[in-house]
Amino acid sequence: MPTAARSDLRTLVESSLNLIEAHQHSSGAYPASPNYPVYRYSWLRDGAFIADAMSRAGRVDSADRFLRWCAAVIDARAERISDLVARAGRGEEISADEMLPTRYTLDGGDGDEPWWNFQLDGYGTWLWVLMAHAARHGRPLDAYRRAAASTVDYLVAFGDRPCYDWWEEHAEHRHVATVGAVLAGLRAVVHARDEHGEPLLDAERARGATASISTLEALLATGGIADGHLTKWLGGTAVDGSLLACLTPFEVVDPHGPLAERTYEQVRDDLLRGGVYRYLGDTFYGGGEWLILTAWLGWHEARTGRQDEALRRLDWIAAQATPDGHLPEQVSGNTQHPEYIAEWTERWGPVATPLLWSHAMFVTLALEVGL
């Protein structure tokens, strides 16, 4: 890579890190997008991956602050979680509206705007990022004990239920990327120890988490595979860009094994144009190419020895930056259904820009290729 090109990419990495820090709320929460009204909330999923990028880049305090915010959000709902788990144990029907939300106000409130809220992936993802960050930087875990226990209780009770996917769609299905995130979180925490060498989970919770891991692994093996690749949801046949997380970094399946390779190939063949679509048939802002997913594809390629391909993804993402160095959520160069762009623009305004998750995934890919 020419020196000038490397210099430009490093400049965008640094400005991305600074942008994320500049918009981090005093509470520790990361807004999904500071300029896009319906994204002025913090999602556990988006925020956890943003924190992971900050952790990898050495912005340790920023990642700490977000993870402490997550713990505070969950600790404030410990009784609510206990009640939900108890009701589930009695066999009571619990509606999706009663579940924990997927996004919170920046000060940790539930928010009062209607949303597609019942999503489980963020709760697994924050646990996975917490454990990875603690291991990477030797951060203490004892203060997270109560929040980790509540999260495990919630995931053990509800982790195999249908819910909305990453894209806040199809609540009737059990989504493989969601199951993968829950699995990753439970696997990460079940053997975790605090700074004193004590298990983070008590023995009973650890047994429950281990049993849930086995259940979820069996679900994926029996319903989450078609034609040798992972599927968008259990019992389906199509792929989704979010499946890349099951390969890298969650390693729900061996990232070098045949199932991962076939999934990678199917995602690339079906969804890659200049960037990566969420899924075929997407109509949100016309169904364009998403920067986070393009970075994900590159991340997996870098991890599996495809450095040239990974660098091409990095260059493509950088080319989508605005003159101010802001990265959007998606771009419309190869939009699947351009007739829907005006509808969404009228409803919510132009595509969210900057999207902090896009900046974070660009940073993660840049670090992975050794920039």
CSV table of C-alpha atoms in Angstrom, one decimal:
chain,number,residue,atom,x,y,z
A,1,MET,CA,0.0,0.0,0.0
A,2,PRO,CA,1.5,3.4,-1.0
A,3,THR,CA,2.7,5.5,1.9
A,4,ALA,CA,0.2,8.3,1.1
A,5,ALA,CA,-2.7,5.9,1.1
A,6,ARG,CA,-1.6,4.5,4.5
A,7,SER,CA,-1.3,8.0,5.9
A,8,ASP,CA,-4.9,8.9,4.7
A,9,LEU,CA,-6.3,5.7,6.3
A,10,ARG,CA,-4.4,6.4,9.6
A,11,THR,CA,-5.8,9.9,9.6
A,12,LEU,CA,-9.3,8.5,9.3
A,13,VAL,CA,-8.7,6.0,12.0
A,14,GLU,CA,-7.5,8.7,14.4
A,15,SER,CA,-10.4,11.0,13.5
A,16,SER,CA,-12.8,8.1,14.0
A,17,LEU,CA,-11.5,7.4,17.5
A,18,ASN,CA,-11.7,11.1,18.3
A,19,LEU,CA,-15.2,11.4,16.9
A,20,ILE,CA,-16.4,8.5,19.1
A,21,GLU,CA,-14.9,10.0,22.2
A,22,ALA,CA,-16.3,13.4,21.4
A,23,HIS,CA,-19.8,12.1,21.2
A,24,GLN,CA,-19.6,9.7,24.2
A,25,HIS,CA,-22.1,10.9,26.8
A,26,SER,CA,-21.0,11.8,30.3
A,27,SER,CA,-22.8,8.7,31.4
A,28,GLY,CA,-20.5,6.5,29.3
A,29,ALA,CA,-23.2,5.7,26.7
A,30,TYR,CA,-22.4,6.0,23.0
A,31,PRO,CA,-25.3,7.4,20.9
A,32,ALA,CA,-25.8,5.4,17.7
A,33,SER,CA,-25.7,8.7,15.7
A,34,PRO,CA,-25.6,12.2,17.2
A,35,ASN,CA,-27.3,13.8,14.2
A,36,TYR,CA,-30.1,11.3,13.4
A,37,PRO,CA,-33.1,11.8,15.7
A,38,VAL,CA,-34.2,8.2,16.2
A,39,TYR,CA,-30.6,7.1,16.8
A,40,ARG,CA,-29.9,9.4,19.7
A,41,TYR,CA,-30.1,6.4,22.0
A,42,SER,CA,-27.5,3.8,23.0
A,43,TRP,CA,-28.0,0.2,21.8
A,44,LEU,CA,-26.1,-2.5,23.8
A,45,ARG,CA,-25.2,-4.2,20.6
A,46,ASP,CA,-23.9,-1.2,18.7
A,47,GLY,CA,-22.3,0.3,21.8
A,48,ALA,CA,-20.5,-2.9,22.8
A,49,PHE,CA,-18.9,-3.2,19.4
A,50,ILE,CA,-17.9,0.5,19.6
A,51,ALA,CA,-16.4,-0.1,23.0
A,52,ASP,CA,-14.6,-3.2,21.6
A,53,ALA,CA,-13.0,-1.0,18.9
A,54,MET,CA,-12.0,1.6,21.5
A,55,SER,CA,-10.5,-1.2,23.7
A,56,ARG,CA,-8.5,-2.6,20.8
A,57,ALA,CA,-7.2,0.9,19.9
A,58,GLY,CA,-6.0,1.5,23.5
A,59,ARG,CA,-8.8,4.0,24.4
A,60,VAL,CA,-9.3,2.0,27.6
A,61,ASP,CA,-11.1,4.7,29.6
A,62,SER,CA,-13.7,5.1,26.9
A,63,ALA,CA,-14.4,1.4,26.8
A,64,ASP,CA,-14.5,1.2,30.6
A,65,ARG,CA,-17.0,4.0,30.8
A,66,PHE,CA,-19.4,2.3,28.4
A,67,LEU,CA,-19.1,-1.0,30.1
A,68,ARG,CA,-19.8,0.6,33.5
A,69,TRP,CA,-22.8,2.3,31.9
A,70,CYS,CA,-24.1,-1.1,30.7
A,71,ALA,CA,-23.7,-2.6,34.2
A,72,ALA,CA,-25.5,0.4,35.7
A,73,VAL,CA,-28.4,0.0,33.2
A,74,ILE,CA,-28.7,-3.7,34.1
A,75,ASP,CA,-28.2,-3.3,37.8
A,76,ALA,CA,-31.1,-0.7,37.8
A,77,ARG,CA,-33.3,-3.5,36.3
A,78,ALA,CA,-32.2,-6.4,38.5
A,79,GLU,CA,-35.5,-6.8,40.2
A,80,ARG,CA,-37.3,-6.5,36.9
A,81,ILE,CA,-35.1,-9.3,35.5
A,82,SER,CA,-35.7,-11.4,38.5
A,83,ASP,CA,-39.4,-11.0,38.1
A,84,LEU,CA,-39.4,-11.9,34.4
A,85,VAL,CA,-37.2,-15.0,35.1
A,86,ALA,CA,-39.5,-16.1,37.9
A,87,ARG,CA,-42.6,-15.7,35.8
A,88,ALA,CA,-41.0,-17.7,33.0
A,89,GLY,CA,-40.1,-20.4,35.5
A,90,ARG,CA,-43.8,-20.6,36.4
A,91,GLY,CA,-44.7,-21.0,32.8
A,92,GLU,CA,-46.4,-17.6,32.5
A,93,GLU,CA,-46.9,-16.0,29.1
A,94,ILE,CA,-44.7,-12.9,28.9
A,95,SER,CA,-45.2,-10.5,26.0
A,96,ALA,CA,-42.4,-8.9,24.0
A,97,ASP,CA,-43.4,-5.5,25.3
A,98,GLU,CA,-42.5,-6.6,28.9
A,99,MET,CA,-38.9,-7.7,27.9
A,100,LEU,CA,-35.9,-5.5,28.4
A,101,PRO,CA,-35.4,-2.9,25.6
A,102,THR,CA,-32.7,-3.1,23.0
A,103,ARG,CA,-31.8,0.6,23.3
A,104,TYR,CA,-31.7,3.1,26.2
A,105,THR,CA,-31.6,6.8,26.6
A,106,LEU,CA,-28.1,8.1,27.1
A,107,ASP,CA,-28.8,8.6,30.8
A,108,GLY,CA,-29.9,5.0,31.1
A,109,GLY,CA,-33.7,5.3,30.9
A,110,ASP,CA,-36.0,3.1,28.9
A,111,GLY,CA,-37.2,5.9,26.6
A,112,ASP,CA,-40.8,6.6,25.7
A,113,GLU,CA,-40.8,6.3,21.9
A,114,PRO,CA,-42.2,3.1,20.4
A,115,TRP,CA,-39.5,0.8,19.0
A,116,TRP,CA,-38.9,-2.8,17.9
A,117,ASN,CA,-37.4,-3.4,21.3
A,118,PHE,CA,-37.2,-7.1,22.2
A,119,GLN,CA,-33.8,-8.1,21.0
A,120,LEU,CA,-31.4,-10.4,22.8
A,121,ASP,CA,-28.2,-10.1,20.9
A,122,GLY,CA,-27.0,-6.9,22.7
A,123,TYR,CA,-27.1,-8.6,26.1
A,124,GLY,CA,-24.9,-11.4,24.9
A,125,THR,CA,-22.6,-9.0,23.1
A,126,TRP,CA,-21.9,-6.7,26.0
A,127,LEU,CA,-20.9,-9.8,28.1
A,128,TRP,CA,-18.5,-10.9,25.4
A,129,VAL,CA,-17.0,-7.5,25.0
A,130,LEU,CA,-16.7,-7.1,28.8
A,131,MET,CA,-14.7,-10.3,29.1
A,132,ALA,CA,-12.5,-9.6,26.1
A,133,HIS,CA,-11.7,-6.0,27.3
A,134,ALA,CA,-10.9,-7.3,30.8
A,135,ALA,CA,-8.6,-9.9,29.4
A,136,ARG,CA,-6.9,-7.5,27.0
A,137,HIS,CA,-6.2,-4.8,29.5
A,138,GLY,CA,-6.2,-6.6,32.9
A,139,ARG,CA,-9.3,-4.7,34.0
A,140,PRO,CA,-11.0,-5.8,37.3
A,141,LEU,CA,-14.4,-7.6,37.0
A,142,ASP,CA,-15.6,-7.7,40.6
A,143,ALA,CA,-17.7,-4.6,40.1
A,144,TYR,CA,-19.6,-6.3,37.3
A,145,ARG,CA,-20.6,-9.4,39.2
A,146,ARG,CA,-24.2,-8.4,39.8
A,147,ALA,CA,-24.8,-7.2,36.3
A,148,ALA,CA,-23.2,-10.3,34.8
A,149,ALA,CA,-25.4,-12.5,37.0
A,150,SER,CA,-28.6,-10.7,36.0
A,151,THR,CA,-27.6,-10.8,32.3
A,152,VAL,CA,-26.9,-14.5,32.5
A,153,ASP,CA,-30.3,-15.1,34.2
A,154,TYR,CA,-32.0,-13.2,31.5
A,155,LEU,CA,-30.3,-15.0,28.7
A,156,VAL,CA,-30.7,-18.5,30.2
A,157,ALA,CA,-34.4,-17.8,30.6
A,158,PHE,CA,-35.1,-16.2,27.2
A,159,GLY,CA,-32.1,-16.8,25.0
A,160,ASP,CA,-33.8,-19.3,22.7
A,161,ARG,CA,-37.0,-17.2,22.2
A,162,PRO,CA,-37.9,-15.6,18.9
A,163,CYS,CA,-37.2,-11.9,18.9
A,164,TYR,CA,-36.3,-9.1,16.5
A,165,ASP,CA,-33.0,-9.4,14.6
A,166,TRP,CA,-30.1,-7.0,14.4
A,167,TRP,CA,-32.2,-5.0,11.9
A,168,GLU,CA,-35.3,-4.8,14.1
A,169,GLU,CA,-37.3,-7.1,11.8
A,170,HIS,CA,-38.9,-10.5,11.8
A,171,ALA,CA,-39.7,-10.9,15.5
A,172,GLU,CA,-41.4,-14.3,14.7
A,173,HIS,CA,-38.0,-16.0,14.0
A,174,ARG,CA,-35.1,-17.2,16.0
A,175,HIS,CA,-32.1,-15.5,14.3
A,176,VAL,CA,-28.8,-17.3,14.0
A,177,ALA,CA,-26.8,-14.1,14.6
A,178,THR,CA,-28.8,-13.5,17.8
A,179,VAL,CA,-28.3,-17.1,19.0
A,180,GLY,CA,-24.6,-16.6,18.2
A,181,ALA,CA,-24.3,-13.4,20.3
A,182,VAL,CA,-26.1,-15.1,23.2
A,183,LEU,CA,-23.8,-18.1,22.9
A,184,ALA,CA,-20.7,-15.9,22.7
A,185,GLY,CA,-21.7,-14.0,25.9
A,186,LEU,CA,-22.5,-17.1,27.9
A,187,ARG,CA,-19.3,-18.9,26.7
A,188,ALA,CA,-17.2,-15.9,27.7
A,189,VAL,CA,-18.7,-15.5,31.2
A,190,VAL,CA,-19.2,-19.1,32.3
A,191,HIS,CA,-15.6,-19.6,33.3
A,192,ALA,CA,-14.6,-16.0,34.0
A,193,ARG,CA,-12.8,-15.1,37.2
A,194,ASP,CA,-12.5,-11.8,39.0
A,195,GLU,CA,-9.2,-10.1,40.0
A,196,HIS,CA,-9.1,-12.2,43.1
A,197,GLY,CA,-9.3,-15.5,41.2
A,198,GLU,CA,-12.9,-16.1,42.2
A,199,PRO,CA,-15.5,-17.3,39.7
A,200,LEU,CA,-17.6,-14.4,38.4
A,201,LEU,CA,-20.7,-16.6,38.5
A,202,ASP,CA,-21.9,-18.8,41.4
A,203,ALA,CA,-21.9,-22.5,40.8
A,204,GLU,CA,-25.7,-22.7,40.1
A,205,ARG,CA,-25.6,-20.0,37.6
A,206,ALA,CA,-22.6,-21.5,35.9
A,207,ARG,CA,-24.4,-24.8,35.6
A,208,GLY,CA,-27.5,-23.0,34.1
A,209,ALA,CA,-25.3,-21.1,31.6
A,210,THR,CA,-23.5,-24.3,30.6
A,211,ALA,CA,-26.8,-26.1,30.0
A,212,SER,CA,-28.1,-23.2,27.9
A,213,ILE,CA,-24.9,-23.2,25.9
A,214,SER,CA,-25.5,-26.9,25.0
A,215,THR,CA,-29.2,-26.1,24.1
A,216,LEU,CA,-28.2,-23.2,21.8
A,217,GLU,CA,-25.4,-25.2,20.1
A,218,ALA,CA,-27.9,-27.9,19.4
A,219,LEU,CA,-30.4,-25.4,18.0
A,220,LEU,CA,-27.8,-24.1,15.6
A,221,ALA,CA,-26.7,-27.5,14.5
A,222,THR,CA,-30.2,-28.8,13.8
A,223,GLY,CA,-31.9,-25.7,12.5
A,224,GLY,CA,-29.4,-23.0,11.6
A,225,ILE,CA,-27.6,-24.7,8.7
A,226,ALA,CA,-28.7,-25.2,5.1
A,227,ASP,CA,-26.5,-26.3,2.1
A,228,GLY,CA,-23.5,-26.2,4.4
A,229,HIS,CA,-23.8,-22.6,5.5
A,230,LEU,CA,-25.3,-20.8,8.5
A,231,THR,CA,-28.8,-19.3,7.8
A,232,LYS,CA,-30.5,-16.0,8.5
A,233,TRP,CA,-32.9,-17.7,10.9
A,234,LEU,CA,-33.6,-21.2,12.2
A,235,GLY,CA,-35.3,-23.3,9.6
A,236,GLY,CA,-34.4,-20.8,6.7
A,237,THR,CA,-32.1,-21.1,3.8
A,238,ALA,CA,-31.0,-17.5,3.0
A,239,VAL,CA,-28.0,-15.7,4.5
A,240,ASP,CA,-27.7,-12.4,6.3
A,241,GLY,CA,-24.7,-10.1,6.7
A,242,SER,CA,-25.0,-10.3,10.5
A,243,LEU,CA,-23.9,-14.0,10.2
A,244,LEU,CA,-20.3,-12.8,9.8
A,245,ALA,CA,-20.2,-12.1,13.5
A,246,CYS,CA,-20.7,-15.8,14.2
A,247,LEU,CA,-17.4,-16.5,12.4
A,248,THR,CA,-15.4,-13.4,13.5
A,249,PRO,CA,-15.1,-12.5,16.3
A,250,PHE,CA,-17.6,-14.7,18.2
A,251,GLU,CA,-16.2,-17.9,16.8
A,252,VAL,CA,-19.5,-19.6,17.4
A,253,VAL,CA,-18.2,-22.0,14.7
A,254,ASP,CA,-14.6,-22.6,13.9
A,255,PRO,CA,-13.7,-19.6,11.7
A,256,HIS,CA,-11.3,-21.8,9.7
A,257,GLY,CA,-13.7,-24.7,9.3
A,258,PRO,CA,-15.9,-25.7,6.4
A,259,LEU,CA,-19.1,-24.3,7.8
A,260,ALA,CA,-17.5,-20.9,8.3
A,261,GLU,CA,-15.9,-21.0,4.9
A,262,ARG,CA,-19.2,-21.9,3.2
A,263,THR,CA,-21.0,-19.2,5.1
A,264,TYR,CA,-18.4,-16.6,4.1
A,265,GLU,CA,-18.6,-17.7,0.5
A,266,GLN,CA,-22.4,-17.5,0.5
A,267,VAL,CA,-22.5,-14.0,2.1
A,268,ARG,CA,-19.8,-12.8,-0.3
A,269,ASP,CA,-21.6,-14.2,-3.4
A,270,ASP,CA,-25.1,-13.1,-2.4
A,271,LEU,CA,-24.5,-9.8,-0.6
A,272,LEU,CA,-21.2,-8.2,-1.7
A,273,ARG,CA,-21.3,-5.6,-4.4
A,274,GLY,CA,-18.9,-2.7,-3.6
A,275,GLY,CA,-20.0,-3.1,0.0
A,276,VAL,CA,-22.2,-5.7,1.8
A,277,TYR,CA,-25.9,-5.7,1.8
A,278,ARG,CA,-27.8,-6.7,5.0
A,279,TYR,CA,-29.8,-9.3,3.1
A,280,LEU,CA,-31.4,-9.7,-0.3
A,281,GLY,CA,-34.7,-7.9,-0.6
A,282,ASP,CA,-33.8,-5.2,1.9
A,283,THR,CA,-35.8,-2.0,1.3
A,284,PHE,CA,-34.6,0.3,4.2
A,285,TYR,CA,-33.3,3.4,2.3
A,286,GLY,CA,-33.5,1.2,-0.7
A,287,GLY,CA,-31.4,-1.6,0.7
A,288,GLY,CA,-27.9,-0.2,0.2
A,289,GLU,CA,-24.4,-1.4,1.1
A,290,TRP,CA,-23.6,-1.2,4.8
A,291,LEU,CA,-20.2,-0.1,6.1
A,292,ILE,CA,-20.3,-2.2,9.3
A,293,LEU,CA,-20.9,-5.3,7.3
A,294,THR,CA,-18.2,-4.5,4.8
A,295,ALA,CA,-15.8,-4.1,7.7
A,296,TRP,CA,-17.0,-7.4,9.1
A,297,LEU,CA,-16.3,-9.2,5.9
A,298,GLY,CA,-12.8,-7.7,5.8
A,299,TRP,CA,-12.2,-8.5,9.5
A,300,HIS,CA,-13.0,-12.2,8.8
A,301,GLU,CA,-10.9,-12.1,5.6
A,302,ALA,CA,-7.9,-10.7,7.6
A,303,ARG,CA,-8.3,-13.4,10.2
A,304,THR,CA,-8.3,-16.1,7.6
A,305,GLY,CA,-5.3,-15.0,5.6
A,306,ARG,CA,-7.0,-12.9,2.9
A,307,GLN,CA,-5.1,-9.7,3.5
A,308,ASP,CA,-5.5,-8.3,0.0
A,309,GLU,CA,-9.3,-8.7,0.2
A,310,ALA,CA,-9.4,-7.2,3.7
A,311,LEU,CA,-7.4,-4.1,2.5
A,312,ARG,CA,-9.9,-3.7,-0.4
A,313,ARG,CA,-12.8,-3.5,2.1
A,314,LEU,CA,-10.9,-1.0,4.1
A,315,ASP,CA,-10.3,1.2,1.1
A,316,TRP,CA,-13.9,0.9,0.0
A,317,ILE,CA,-15.1,2.1,3.5
A,318,ALA,CA,-12.7,5.0,3.5
A,319,ALA,CA,-14.0,6.1,0.1
A,320,GLN,CA,-17.5,6.5,1.6
A,321,ALA,CA,-16.4,9.2,4.0
A,322,THR,CA,-17.9,12.7,3.7
A,323,PRO,CA,-15.5,15.7,3.2
A,324,ASP,CA,-15.8,16.1,7.0
A,325,GLY,CA,-14.5,12.5,7.5
A,326,HIS,CA,-17.9,11.1,8.6
A,327,LEU,CA,-18.9,7.6,7.8
A,328,PRO,CA,-22.6,6.8,7.1
A,329,GLU,CA,-24.7,3.8,8.0
A,330,GLN,CA,-25.1,2.8,4.4
A,331,VAL,CA,-24.6,4.1,0.9
A,332,SER,CA,-26.8,3.9,-2.2
A,333,GLY,CA,-24.4,3.2,-5.1
A,334,ASN,CA,-25.8,-0.3,-5.6
A,335,THR,CA,-29.2,0.1,-3.9
A,336,GLN,CA,-31.4,-2.9,-4.3
A,337,HIS,CA,-34.7,-1.0,-4.4
A,338,PRO,CA,-34.0,2.7,-5.1
A,339,GLU,CA,-37.8,3.4,-5.2
A,340,TYR,CA,-37.8,3.2,-1.3
A,341,ILE,CA,-35.1,5.9,-0.7
A,342,ALA,CA,-37.5,8.8,-0.9
A,343,GLU,CA,-40.0,7.1,1.5
A,344,TRP,CA,-37.4,6.6,4.2
A,345,THR,CA,-35.8,10.0,3.6
A,346,GLU,CA,-39.2,11.7,4.1
A,347,ARG,CA,-39.9,9.6,7.2
A,348,TRP,CA,-36.5,10.0,9.1
A,349,GLY,CA,-34.3,12.3,7.0
A,350,PRO,CA,-31.1,11.4,5.1
A,351,VAL,CA,-29.1,8.2,6.0
A,352,ALA,CA,-27.6,8.4,9.5
A,353,THR,CA,-24.2,10.2,9.2
A,354,PRO,CA,-22.0,9.8,11.2
A,355,LEU,CA,-22.8,6.4,12.5
A,356,LEU,CA,-20.4,5.7,15.3
A,357,TRP,CA,-20.7,1.9,14.7
A,358,SER,CA,-19.4,2.5,11.2
A,359,HIS,CA,-16.4,4.4,12.5
A,360,ALA,CA,-15.8,1.7,15.1
A,361,MET,CA,-15.8,-1.1,12.6
A,362,PHE,CA,-13.5,0.8,10.3
A,363,VAL,CA,-11.1,1.2,13.2
A,364,THR,CA,-11.3,-2.5,14.1
A,365,LEU,CA,-10.6,-3.6,10.5
A,366,ALA,CA,-7.7,-1.1,10.2
A,367,LEU,CA,-6.1,-2.5,13.3
A,368,GLU,CA,-6.7,-6.1,12.1
A,369,VAL,CA,-4.8,-5.5,8.9
A,370,GLY,CA,-2.0,-3.9,10.8
A,371,LEU,CA,-2.5,-0.3,9.8
